[in-house]
Amino acid sequence: MIKPGALLLAAICLPALGRAEGLLPPLDAAASEQARKILAGFKANPKGPYFQIRWFCGDGSVLPPGPPPCGSRGGGNEHAELSAAARKLASWNLDVDTILTGLSFEQFLDAARGHHRLKELVLHKYLVEVDDGWIYRRAQYYRGARQVEDEEKIGRRLLAQLFSDPAWVGRNYFLANQLAGAVPHGARNSRVDKIRALAKSIADHDRRFEPIRVKIHNAPGPEDLPAVEKFIAERNAAGAVQAQLAELAGLLKQQQENRSLAVQLPALQKKLAGSPLAPSLDALAAALGAGNTAEIFAKGAAASLEIRRQVTASADGRRNLELLDLNALLLEEGFRAGASRSVANPTRRQLLAGLLDNARYAAGAGLLSLRELDAARGEIKALEKSNETGADAYYQSIRYLARSAEWCRATAAKDFGPLVRLYEPVEPLAGGLVDHLVRGSAALPLASRLEALLNDANRAVGIRHSILGQASSRGIVGLNPGVALGKLGIVSVGQEDAPIDPRGIYVIPETVADIQPMAGILTLDSGNALSHAQLLAANLGIPNATVPSALLPLLKQHAGEDLFFAVTPRRVVVLEQRARLNEAERKLWAERPAANKARFDLDTRRLNLSERRILDLTDLSASDAGVKAGPKAANLAQLAHYFPQNVAPGLVVPFGIYYQHIDRALDASGVTLRQEISQAYAEAERLRAAGETQAEIGRFIYPKLAQFRKTIETMPLLAAFEKELSERMRAKFGPEGSYGLFVRSDTNAEDLPDFAGAGLNLTVPNQVGSRNIVQALKDVWASPFTERAYDWRSRILRSSESVYPSVVLLRTVASEKSGVIGTMNLETGNTGEITVNVNEGISAVVDGGVAESLLLRPNGEVRLLDQARAPYKKVALAGGGLENRPSSGDDFVLQPGEIVALRKMVAEVKARYPAARNASGQVLPWDIEFGFEKGQLRLFQIRPLVRYQELKTLEALSRLEGADPPRGTVRMDERVEERP
């Protein structure tokens, strides 16, 4: 029988680093290999990334070192010149060395690249600290390479100019705090960052130090100094490591003595007397004087939050820089105080009060926005209002508050995830940056307090996750009910395209749109609930759960083992070795895994392949779905009928035209492409029926699929059709080149009552010009023959030879924001509520990523689920295609009037639109794609939101939820059990 144990999980999930797409192009394999060699050479070179020392004069002249020669040349500075190899890296957006002296503000700001250089400064500081000087390992002794006084002077000037723009600081407050610590300007560096970096560096050189490093990183406390001192006394470390150990012990001692804040606060009080910040500093000083840890923590949180308010409202850049330096001290003190336990066995009310202070610190650090802080504060205050509350309501509130840890992670991932993605292939240590920034911040004590509350809330409602024999709660969220048995695999960041066994259970770094078929998914980031991958997982009953990165070491120990993985209807997560199941469980799940839903044949009885005219979108109706065209076109036509002002003009290329093109011999053999396709699929089904493995079937069918794709992509169109297409496009959209089209696949094998098929086939965005549109049309026709589309489709359909694509040609809408609506609460299934995911730009949500996610309730309440954290947005180009540009960074995407428009539209759809039902006759909610163009609501697609509902399997899963009875109510003043 599955038995729970105990496992204390650390706080923060891995960042969602995303795919290769971004503002900057990734390096190809050859460039990555060359860059790795260059960096290795810098680490061994006494000059590092430098070539020679030179004078750089104001008139642009560059002169040899010697007595200052720039007096008559507009002044100047002496520093190193970058080597040719360093300049080569810079051409690949790897600016491995930035000398501030001589840098213009525009170069420093680097707005065109989304502040890439600013973020590199933070990364390079981290790499220097964790990698023994990194590329400056030997170059630190290269005299004259940098003039410290010049660098600090220029650093102060650049930061002051940057921080004089309150709008910029407000949108980039987390980055601003990181820059205050990374750019030299004469301020003291954070001890917390240095302590963590030293601990990691020591452990990398001496693995015996690893337990202490883990303790310092995950649960820092006063016991760390004695542990380090004992290690120094008992271990004979190498000379370089011994020096690092001594430095670490000194920093830990300083931290315990609280020198920095206690020493500097009186002077700061005097300097800021009479300012709006003065009362907060006075209250903090009083708490420090009394030695009251809880008060120090609370007053420091209030002061940090007040600094944010002052800095984001002031154009005094120098003063703002001073305040951010003070904030670094406050955050360091808050980190130390937050990691210590001020009250043994606290009550729920005390835990919630402390959590609010944790959230204030996180907002003071820029990890939480003020919008997110307000959302957390409102939830805490609602709980605190009464002396007791229902156990389920308490559980739901704590689960909501647990989002704040993910919100913190998303902030760091937004700013630094793309940078890490670019650097990690050439410098693997860069992969630890986001984790370092989050775990060394106010997010760690925040998550620690949340862990206690989540454990308590799970006990209150009887929930016990079980991960490999150990009871767990923190950071684990069940997403889709389902069950799987298979070998455990680990997919690392950057290896998302590695071969996947569709029968395996995989740990993946994110939920992405083009995920390959697998039996079970453990995501390190849930993505958005309406991404294509999430819809596919929900549809097919594939268990999907979010787990924290702290579980990775445990999971890696079991990689390759046969596991049982289930998510129950109440979202309890069970992961266990298959061998530990009892006989009844093995019989139940091994013989009938839920993910293997019954396969069925496509119903093609109504298919009309004789319709070979290009159709106007408005010529279709819902009854034409699966007849002349796919459900996308038919449903969109129905939508245009009810909302004619909201749907863009479009044409539809029906199934019959595709059939006409493949039902002809393309060579002298006389065999048509349709016959070849039918024969190949029939053989694949024969192999499946004979018991061949998926790998064997793939070895046969994949080359065939590639051949079909190439044939379709390169075949000539029938002359009559191409002529008709050109004429119809000119009549519908205007002169060639004056418009762009989204060329969208629309097969008869998607949006079925029991299979959504979301995102399996191609959409080619914003094609301009007949030649590009024609090629996009053929590419879309070919897309059902991708390996991924076949693998997903063949899990549920037996008759892939009956899959026919129609094509929707929809005029490009230059949406400033776009998203997806689910006409239900995706967590609870409440169809009286609406889930909205939206982000800036075109096609902003369905491909994954951190979108603004809102729950719209019938009483008018708008509940924040996630704030948009996309680093870039897609915009349509006049000449065709999309371009990634930096997102605005605003806290709100949807405005109140736009929310009203969405509510009204959903109400009309529910009232007037013909209901879609599943095979059991149940009414299905809707999945609606929308955008806003210059304030006007645009609608792009509507389809049923199919979710897995196999009752017998769900009933069996419910038996795994444990026997702990939920409590009726919980009291706020009751002390919380400390066991997990």
mmCIF file of N, CA and C in Angstrom, residues 568-609:
data_model
loop_
_atom_site.group_PDB
_atom_site.id
_atom_site.type_symbol
_atom_site.label_atom_id
_atom_site.label_comp_id
_atom_site.label_asym_id
_atom_site.label_seq_id
_atom_site.Cartn_x
_atom_site.Cartn_y
_atom_site.Cartn_z
ATOM 1 N N THR A 568 -5.472 12.951 -8.233
ATOM 2 C CA THR A 568 -6.858 12.591 -7.942
ATOM 3 C C THR A 568 -7.794 13.750 -8.262
ATOM 4 N N PRO A 569 -9.111 13.516 -8.246
ATOM 5 C CA PRO A 569 -10.052 14.607 -8.514
ATOM 6 C C PRO A 569 -9.901 15.796 -7.573
ATOM 7 N N ARG A 570 -9.447 15.557 -6.330
ATOM 8 C CA ARG A 570 -9.217 16.674 -5.406
ATOM 9 C C ARG A 570 -7.798 17.207 -5.526
ATOM 10 N N ARG A 571 -7.104 16.776 -6.558
ATOM 11 C CA ARG A 571 -5.753 17.241 -6.894
ATOM 12 C C ARG A 571 -4.701 16.774 -5.878
ATOM 13 N N VAL A 572 -4.935 15.602 -5.259
ATOM 14 C CA VAL A 572 -3.896 14.966 -4.448
ATOM 15 C C VAL A 572 -2.923 14.280 -5.398
ATOM 16 N N VAL A 573 -1.632 14.476 -5.168
ATOM 17 C CA VAL A 573 -0.592 13.945 -6.050
ATOM 18 C C VAL A 573 0.062 12.725 -5.397
ATOM 19 N N VAL A 574 0.135 11.636 -6.141
ATOM 20 C CA VAL A 574 0.760 10.407 -5.664
ATOM 21 C C VAL A 574 1.799 9.979 -6.691
ATOM 22 N N LEU A 575 3.041 9.836 -6.253
ATOM 23 C CA LEU A 575 4.120 9.342 -7.104
ATOM 24 C C LEU A 575 4.828 8.248 -6.324
ATOM 25 N N GLU A 576 4.825 7.044 -6.879
ATOM 26 C CA GLU A 576 5.364 5.916 -6.129
ATOM 27 C C GLU A 576 6.025 4.920 -7.069
ATOM 28 N N GLN A 577 6.982 4.149 -6.529
ATOM 29 C CA GLN A 577 7.585 3.081 -7.307
ATOM 30 C C GLN A 577 6.514 2.030 -7.607
ATOM 31 N N ARG A 578 6.496 1.592 -8.835
ATOM 32 C CA ARG A 578 5.482 0.618 -9.242
ATOM 33 C C ARG A 578 5.571 -0.651 -8.398
ATOM 34 N N ALA A 579 6.775 -1.016 -8.026
ATOM 35 C CA ALA A 579 6.971 -2.253 -7.267
ATOM 36 C C ALA A 579 6.329 -2.187 -5.881
ATOM 37 N N ARG A 580 6.051 -0.976 -5.386
ATOM 38 C CA ARG A 580 5.479 -0.848 -4.048
ATOM 39 C C ARG A 580 3.954 -0.891 -4.050
ATOM 40 N N LEU A 581 3.335 -0.938 -5.224
ATOM 41 C CA LEU A 581 1.891 -1.096 -5.269
ATOM 42 C C LEU A 581 1.511 -2.500 -4.806
ATOM 43 N N ASN A 582 0.382 -2.613 -4.108
ATOM 44 C CA ASN A 582 -0.067 -3.949 -3.728
ATOM 45 C C ASN A 582 -0.726 -4.635 -4.913
ATOM 46 N N GLU A 583 -1.109 -5.884 -4.726
ATOM 47 C CA GLU A 583 -1.611 -6.665 -5.851
ATOM 48 C C GLU A 583 -2.873 -6.067 -6.442
ATOM 49 N N ALA A 584 -3.778 -5.591 -5.594
ATOM 50 C CA ALA A 584 -5.033 -5.012 -6.092
ATOM 51 C C ALA A 584 -4.760 -3.739 -6.888
ATOM 52 N N GLU A 585 -3.824 -2.902 -6.405
ATOM 53 C CA GLU A 585 -3.497 -1.656 -7.107
ATOM 54 C C GLU A 585 -2.832 -1.946 -8.433
ATOM 55 N N ARG A 586 -1.922 -2.936 -8.451
ATOM 56 C CA ARG A 586 -1.255 -3.269 -9.712
ATOM 57 C C ARG A 586 -2.270 -3.762 -10.744
ATOM 58 N N LYS A 587 -3.223 -4.575 -10.287
ATOM 59 C CA LYS A 587 -4.234 -5.084 -11.206
ATOM 60 C C LYS A 587 -5.102 -3.953 -11.746
ATOM 61 N N LEU A 588 -5.503 -3.038 -10.851
ATOM 62 C CA LEU A 588 -6.374 -1.936 -11.251
ATOM 63 C C LEU A 588 -5.699 -1.027 -12.259
ATOM 64 N N TRP A 589 -4.463 -0.594 -11.950
ATOM 65 C CA TRP A 589 -3.834 0.433 -12.777
ATOM 66 C C TRP A 589 -3.030 -0.143 -13.930
ATOM 67 N N ALA A 590 -2.380 -1.294 -13.739
ATOM 68 C CA ALA A 590 -1.575 -1.857 -14.819
ATOM 69 C C ALA A 590 -2.448 -2.340 -15.966
ATOM 70 N N GLU A 591 -3.652 -2.831 -15.629
ATOM 71 C CA GLU A 591 -4.526 -3.338 -16.675
ATOM 72 C C GLU A 591 -5.357 -2.245 -17.328
ATOM 73 N N ARG A 592 -5.531 -1.123 -16.637
ATOM 74 C CA ARG A 592 -6.428 -0.090 -17.166
ATOM 75 C C ARG A 592 -5.935 1.315 -16.830
ATOM 76 N N PRO A 593 -4.770 1.691 -17.346
ATOM 77 C CA PRO A 593 -4.310 3.056 -17.091
ATOM 78 C C PRO A 593 -5.228 4.074 -17.740
ATOM 79 N N ALA A 594 -5.521 5.149 -17.009
ATOM 80 C CA ALA A 594 -6.526 6.113 -17.471
ATOM 81 C C ALA A 594 -6.103 6.835 -18.731
ATOM 82 N N ALA A 595 -4.790 7.028 -18.923
ATOM 83 C CA ALA A 595 -4.354 7.811 -20.083
ATOM 84 C C ALA A 595 -4.654 7.095 -21.402
ATOM 85 N N ASN A 596 -4.822 5.750 -21.328
ATOM 86 C CA ASN A 596 -5.117 5.018 -22.552
ATOM 87 C C ASN A 596 -6.626 5.007 -22.800
ATOM 88 N N LYS A 597 -7.172 6.129 -23.157
ATOM 89 C CA LYS A 597 -8.595 6.197 -23.465
ATOM 90 C C LYS A 597 -8.886 5.359 -24.713
ATOM 91 N N ALA A 598 -10.110 4.914 -24.812
ATOM 92 C CA ALA A 598 -10.497 4.095 -25.961
ATOM 93 C C ALA A 598 -10.292 4.877 -27.259
ATOM 94 N N ARG A 599 -9.611 4.254 -28.217
ATOM 95 C CA ARG A 599 -9.402 4.894 -29.501
ATOM 96 C C ARG A 599 -10.652 4.718 -30.356
ATOM 97 N N PHE A 600 -10.921 5.680 -31.213
ATOM 98 C CA PHE A 600 -12.113 5.602 -32.035
ATOM 99 C C PHE A 600 -11.797 6.074 -33.448
ATOM 100 N N ASP A 601 -12.726 5.772 -34.365
ATOM 101 C CA ASP A 601 -12.587 6.198 -35.752
ATOM 102 C C ASP A 601 -13.278 7.536 -35.953
ATOM 103 N N LEU A 602 -12.688 8.369 -36.783
ATOM 104 C CA LEU A 602 -13.336 9.624 -37.129
ATOM 105 C C LEU A 602 -14.647 9.357 -37.866
ATOM 106 N N ASP A 603 -15.656 10.098 -37.521
ATOM 107 C CA ASP A 603 -16.933 10.007 -38.225
ATOM 108 C C ASP A 603 -16.848 10.878 -39.490
ATOM 109 N N THR A 604 -16.733 10.217 -40.635
ATOM 110 C CA THR A 604 -16.583 10.957 -41.898
ATOM 111 C C THR A 604 -17.832 10.850 -42.773
ATOM 112 N N ARG A 605 -18.928 10.404 -42.164
ATOM 113 C CA ARG A 605 -20.136 10.194 -42.974
ATOM 114 C C ARG A 605 -20.657 11.492 -43.581
ATOM 115 N N ARG A 606 -20.450 12.623 -42.926
ATOM 116 C CA ARG A 606 -20.980 13.887 -43.425
ATOM 117 C C ARG A 606 -19.941 14.660 -44.246
ATOM 118 N N LEU A 607 -18.766 14.095 -44.380
ATOM 119 C CA LEU A 607 -17.677 14.798 -45.053
ATOM 120 C C LEU A 607 -18.042 15.097 -46.510
ATOM 121 N N ASN A 608 -17.873 16.333 -46.905
ATOM 122 C CA ASN A 608 -18.177 16.758 -48.272
ATOM 123 C C ASN A 608 -16.879 17.182 -48.955
ATOM 124 N N LEU A 609 -16.316 16.281 -49.740
ATOM 125 C CA LEU A 609 -15.058 16.564 -50.433
ATOM 126 C C LEU A 609 -15.291 17.104 -51.838
#
